[in-house]
Coordinates of C-alpha atoms in Angstrom, one line a residue:
M1 CA 95.7 126.4 87.8
N2 CA 93.6 124.3 90.3
R3 CA 94.6 123.5 93.9
V4 CA 96.3 120.2 93.0
D5 CA 98.3 121.7 90.2
L6 CA 99.4 124.5 92.5
A7 CA 100.5 121.9 95.2
W8 CA 102.6 120.1 92.6
A9 CA 104.1 123.3 91.3
L10 CA 105.3 124.1 94.8
G11 CA 105.9 120.7 96.2
R12 CA 107.8 119.1 93.3
P13 CA 111.0 121.2 93.8
L14 CA 110.6 121.4 97.6
M15 CA 110.3 117.7 98.1
G16 CA 111.8 116.4 94.9
T17 CA 115.1 118.2 94.9
P18 CA 116.4 116.8 98.2
T19 CA 115.0 113.4 97.2
S20 CA 116.9 113.4 93.9
L21 CA 120.1 114.4 95.7
A22 CA 119.7 111.8 98.4
T23 CA 119.1 109.0 95.8
R24 CA 121.3 110.3 93.0
L25 CA 118.0 109.9 91.0
R26 CA 118.1 109.2 87.2
S27 CA 115.1 108.9 84.9
Y28 CA 115.0 107.3 81.4
G29 CA 112.3 107.6 78.8
G30 CA 110.1 110.3 80.3
E31 CA 109.5 111.7 76.8
R32 CA 107.3 108.7 76.2
V33 CA 104.6 109.9 78.6
P34 CA 101.7 111.7 76.8
R35 CA 101.5 115.3 77.9
G36 CA 97.8 115.4 77.9
G37 CA 94.7 113.3 78.2
G38 CA 93.5 110.7 80.6
L39 CA 96.3 108.2 81.6
V40 CA 97.0 105.4 84.0
V41 CA 100.6 105.3 85.2
A42 CA 101.5 101.9 86.7
F43 CA 104.5 101.7 89.1
N44 CA 106.2 98.9 91.0
H45 CA 106.8 99.7 94.6
L46 CA 109.8 98.8 96.8
H47 CA 110.3 101.5 99.4
W48 CA 108.5 104.6 100.7
I49 CA 111.1 106.8 98.8
D50 CA 109.6 105.6 95.6
I51 CA 106.7 108.0 96.0
P52 CA 108.7 111.3 95.9
C53 CA 111.1 109.8 93.3
F54 CA 108.2 109.1 90.9
G55 CA 106.6 112.4 91.7
Y56 CA 109.7 114.4 91.0
V57 CA 110.6 112.8 87.6
S58 CA 107.0 112.4 86.3
P59 CA 106.2 114.7 83.4
R60 CA 102.6 114.8 84.6
N61 CA 101.0 115.7 87.9
L62 CA 99.9 112.4 89.4
Y63 CA 96.7 111.7 91.3
F64 CA 98.1 108.9 93.5
L65 CA 96.0 106.1 94.8
A66 CA 97.2 105.4 98.4
K67 CA 96.2 103.0 101.1
V68 CA 93.5 104.3 103.5
E69 CA 96.0 103.8 106.4
A70 CA 98.3 106.5 105.0
H71 CA 95.3 108.9 104.8
A72 CA 94.5 108.3 108.4
V73 CA 97.9 109.4 109.7
P74 CA 97.7 112.9 111.1
L75 CA 99.4 115.6 108.9
L76 CA 100.6 113.0 106.4
G77 CA 97.0 112.3 105.2
A78 CA 96.3 116.0 104.8
Y79 CA 99.6 116.6 103.0
I80 CA 99.1 113.9 100.4
R81 CA 95.5 115.0 99.8
L82 CA 96.9 118.4 98.8
F83 CA 98.5 116.6 95.8
G84 CA 95.2 114.9 94.8
S85 CA 95.9 111.6 96.5
F86 CA 92.8 109.6 97.5
S87 CA 92.4 106.4 99.5
V88 CA 91.6 102.8 98.8
R89 CA 90.8 100.0 101.2
R90 CA 93.2 97.2 100.3
G91 CA 92.0 93.6 100.1
E92 CA 88.3 94.4 99.7
S93 CA 86.0 95.9 97.2
D94 CA 86.1 99.7 97.4
R95 CA 83.4 101.1 95.0
E96 CA 84.1 104.7 95.9
A97 CA 87.8 104.3 95.1
V98 CA 87.0 102.7 91.8
R99 CA 84.6 105.6 91.0
R100 CA 87.2 108.1 91.9
M101 CA 89.9 106.3 89.8
R102 CA 87.7 106.4 86.7
E103 CA 86.7 110.0 87.3
V104 CA 90.4 111.1 87.4
V105 CA 91.2 109.7 84.0
R106 CA 87.9 110.7 82.5
S107 CA 88.7 114.3 83.4
G108 CA 92.0 114.1 81.5
E109 CA 94.3 113.6 84.4
A110 CA 97.0 111.1 85.2
L111 CA 96.2 108.4 87.7
G112 CA 99.2 106.9 89.6
I113 CA 98.8 103.3 90.8
F114 CA 101.3 101.1 92.5
A115 CA 100.3 98.1 90.4
E116 CA 101.2 95.3 92.8
G117 CA 98.9 96.8 95.4
T118 CA 101.5 97.0 98.1
R119 CA 105.2 97.4 98.7
Q120 CA 107.3 94.4 97.7
R121 CA 109.6 93.6 100.6
T122 CA 111.5 90.9 98.6
G123 CA 113.2 93.7 96.6
V124 CA 111.8 92.6 93.2
P125 CA 108.6 93.5 91.4
G126 CA 105.6 91.3 92.3
R127 CA 102.3 90.2 90.8
V128 CA 100.3 93.0 89.2
Q129 CA 96.7 93.5 90.6
P130 CA 93.9 94.3 88.2
G131 CA 93.2 97.9 89.2
A132 CA 95.3 99.7 86.5
A133 CA 94.0 97.4 83.8
M134 CA 90.4 97.8 84.9
V135 CA 90.5 101.6 84.7
A136 CA 92.3 101.7 81.4
L137 CA 89.8 99.3 79.8
Q138 CA 86.7 100.9 81.2
E139 CA 87.8 104.4 80.3
D140 CA 89.7 103.5 77.1
V141 CA 92.9 105.3 78.1
P142 CA 96.5 104.1 77.8
V143 CA 98.7 102.7 80.5
I144 CA 102.3 103.9 80.9
C145 CA 104.5 101.6 83.0
A146 CA 107.3 103.1 85.1
A147 CA 109.8 100.8 87.0
I148 CA 112.0 101.8 89.8
H149 CA 115.2 100.1 90.8
G150 CA 117.7 100.8 93.5
S151 CA 115.2 101.9 96.2
Q152 CA 115.2 98.4 97.6
T153 CA 118.7 99.0 99.0
W154 CA 118.3 102.7 99.7
R155 CA 118.5 103.9 103.3
L156 CA 118.8 107.3 104.8
G157 CA 122.5 108.3 104.6
N158 CA 123.7 105.5 102.3
F159 CA 123.0 107.5 99.0
A160 CA 122.4 104.3 97.1
P161 CA 121.5 105.3 93.5
V162 CA 117.9 105.0 92.3
S163 CA 116.7 104.9 88.7
V164 CA 113.3 105.1 87.0
A165 CA 112.5 103.8 83.5
W166 CA 109.3 104.7 81.5
G167 CA 107.8 102.5 78.9
E168 CA 105.8 103.1 75.8
P169 CA 102.0 103.7 76.1
L170 CA 100.1 100.4 76.2
R171 CA 96.6 100.2 74.7
F172 CA 94.2 97.3 75.1
E173 CA 91.8 97.6 72.2
G174 CA 89.9 94.4 71.6
L175 CA 90.1 93.1 75.1
P176 CA 86.8 92.5 76.9
K177 CA 85.8 94.9 79.6
G178 CA 85.5 92.3 82.3
A179 CA 87.6 89.8 84.3
K180 CA 89.2 88.1 81.3
G181 CA 90.3 91.4 79.8
Y182 CA 91.6 92.6 83.2
R183 CA 93.7 89.5 83.6
E184 CA 95.2 89.7 80.1
A185 CA 95.9 93.4 80.4
S186 CA 97.4 93.0 83.9
A187 CA 99.7 90.3 82.6
E188 CA 100.9 92.6 79.9
I189 CA 101.5 95.4 82.4
E190 CA 103.4 93.0 84.6
R191 CA 105.6 91.8 81.8
E192 CA 106.4 95.5 80.9
L193 CA 107.2 96.4 84.5
H194 CA 109.5 93.4 84.8
R195 CA 111.2 94.2 81.5
L196 CA 111.9 97.8 82.5
W197 CA 113.1 96.8 85.9
E198 CA 115.5 94.3 84.4
W199 CA 116.7 96.9 81.9
L200 CA 117.6 99.2 84.7
Q201 CA 119.9 96.5 86.1
L202 CA 122.0 96.4 82.9
P203 CA 125.5 98.0 83.3
L204 CA 125.9 101.4 81.8
D205 CA 128.2 101.6 78.7

């Protein structure tokens, strides 16, 4: 067990249990996530509570991609790095972040990406950026989409329910490893995230 696996083994119950209670967290379809091999996990992002929610219900330990500003916060930056998180400069080319993203999946780990690139303050999923598709195409690994719903209305103390839905693995064989392929794969990821998010809004039987 490496340092990151140890951090997840200890941190998942310590952080995840109170999170799951505070959000009445439910997860659907986690059995669809491959248990081994390189993988990109593409999430939508509505609230800071999404991060511990996804981490708690994920069947895999996740190497999260996080904005450089989060890594610069004292204590928080050191804490998230314990779990394998690494930084990216948003809105500009970050070759080191791209190298690290590819390295994670090439080594057989699961890379967690908030696919829209930033939190969606409108409360609905937004446009997917090309990062997840780029890594999947370049390293020939699948993408699993996971949508979260309910966190857009969750606040400390209101106990609004939050749900996560996991999709089937997406593969992009035949798409070119370039801008055209990234656009087409990103569009498919976006459709799947929206489909899962809309499914979570359906009333329970």
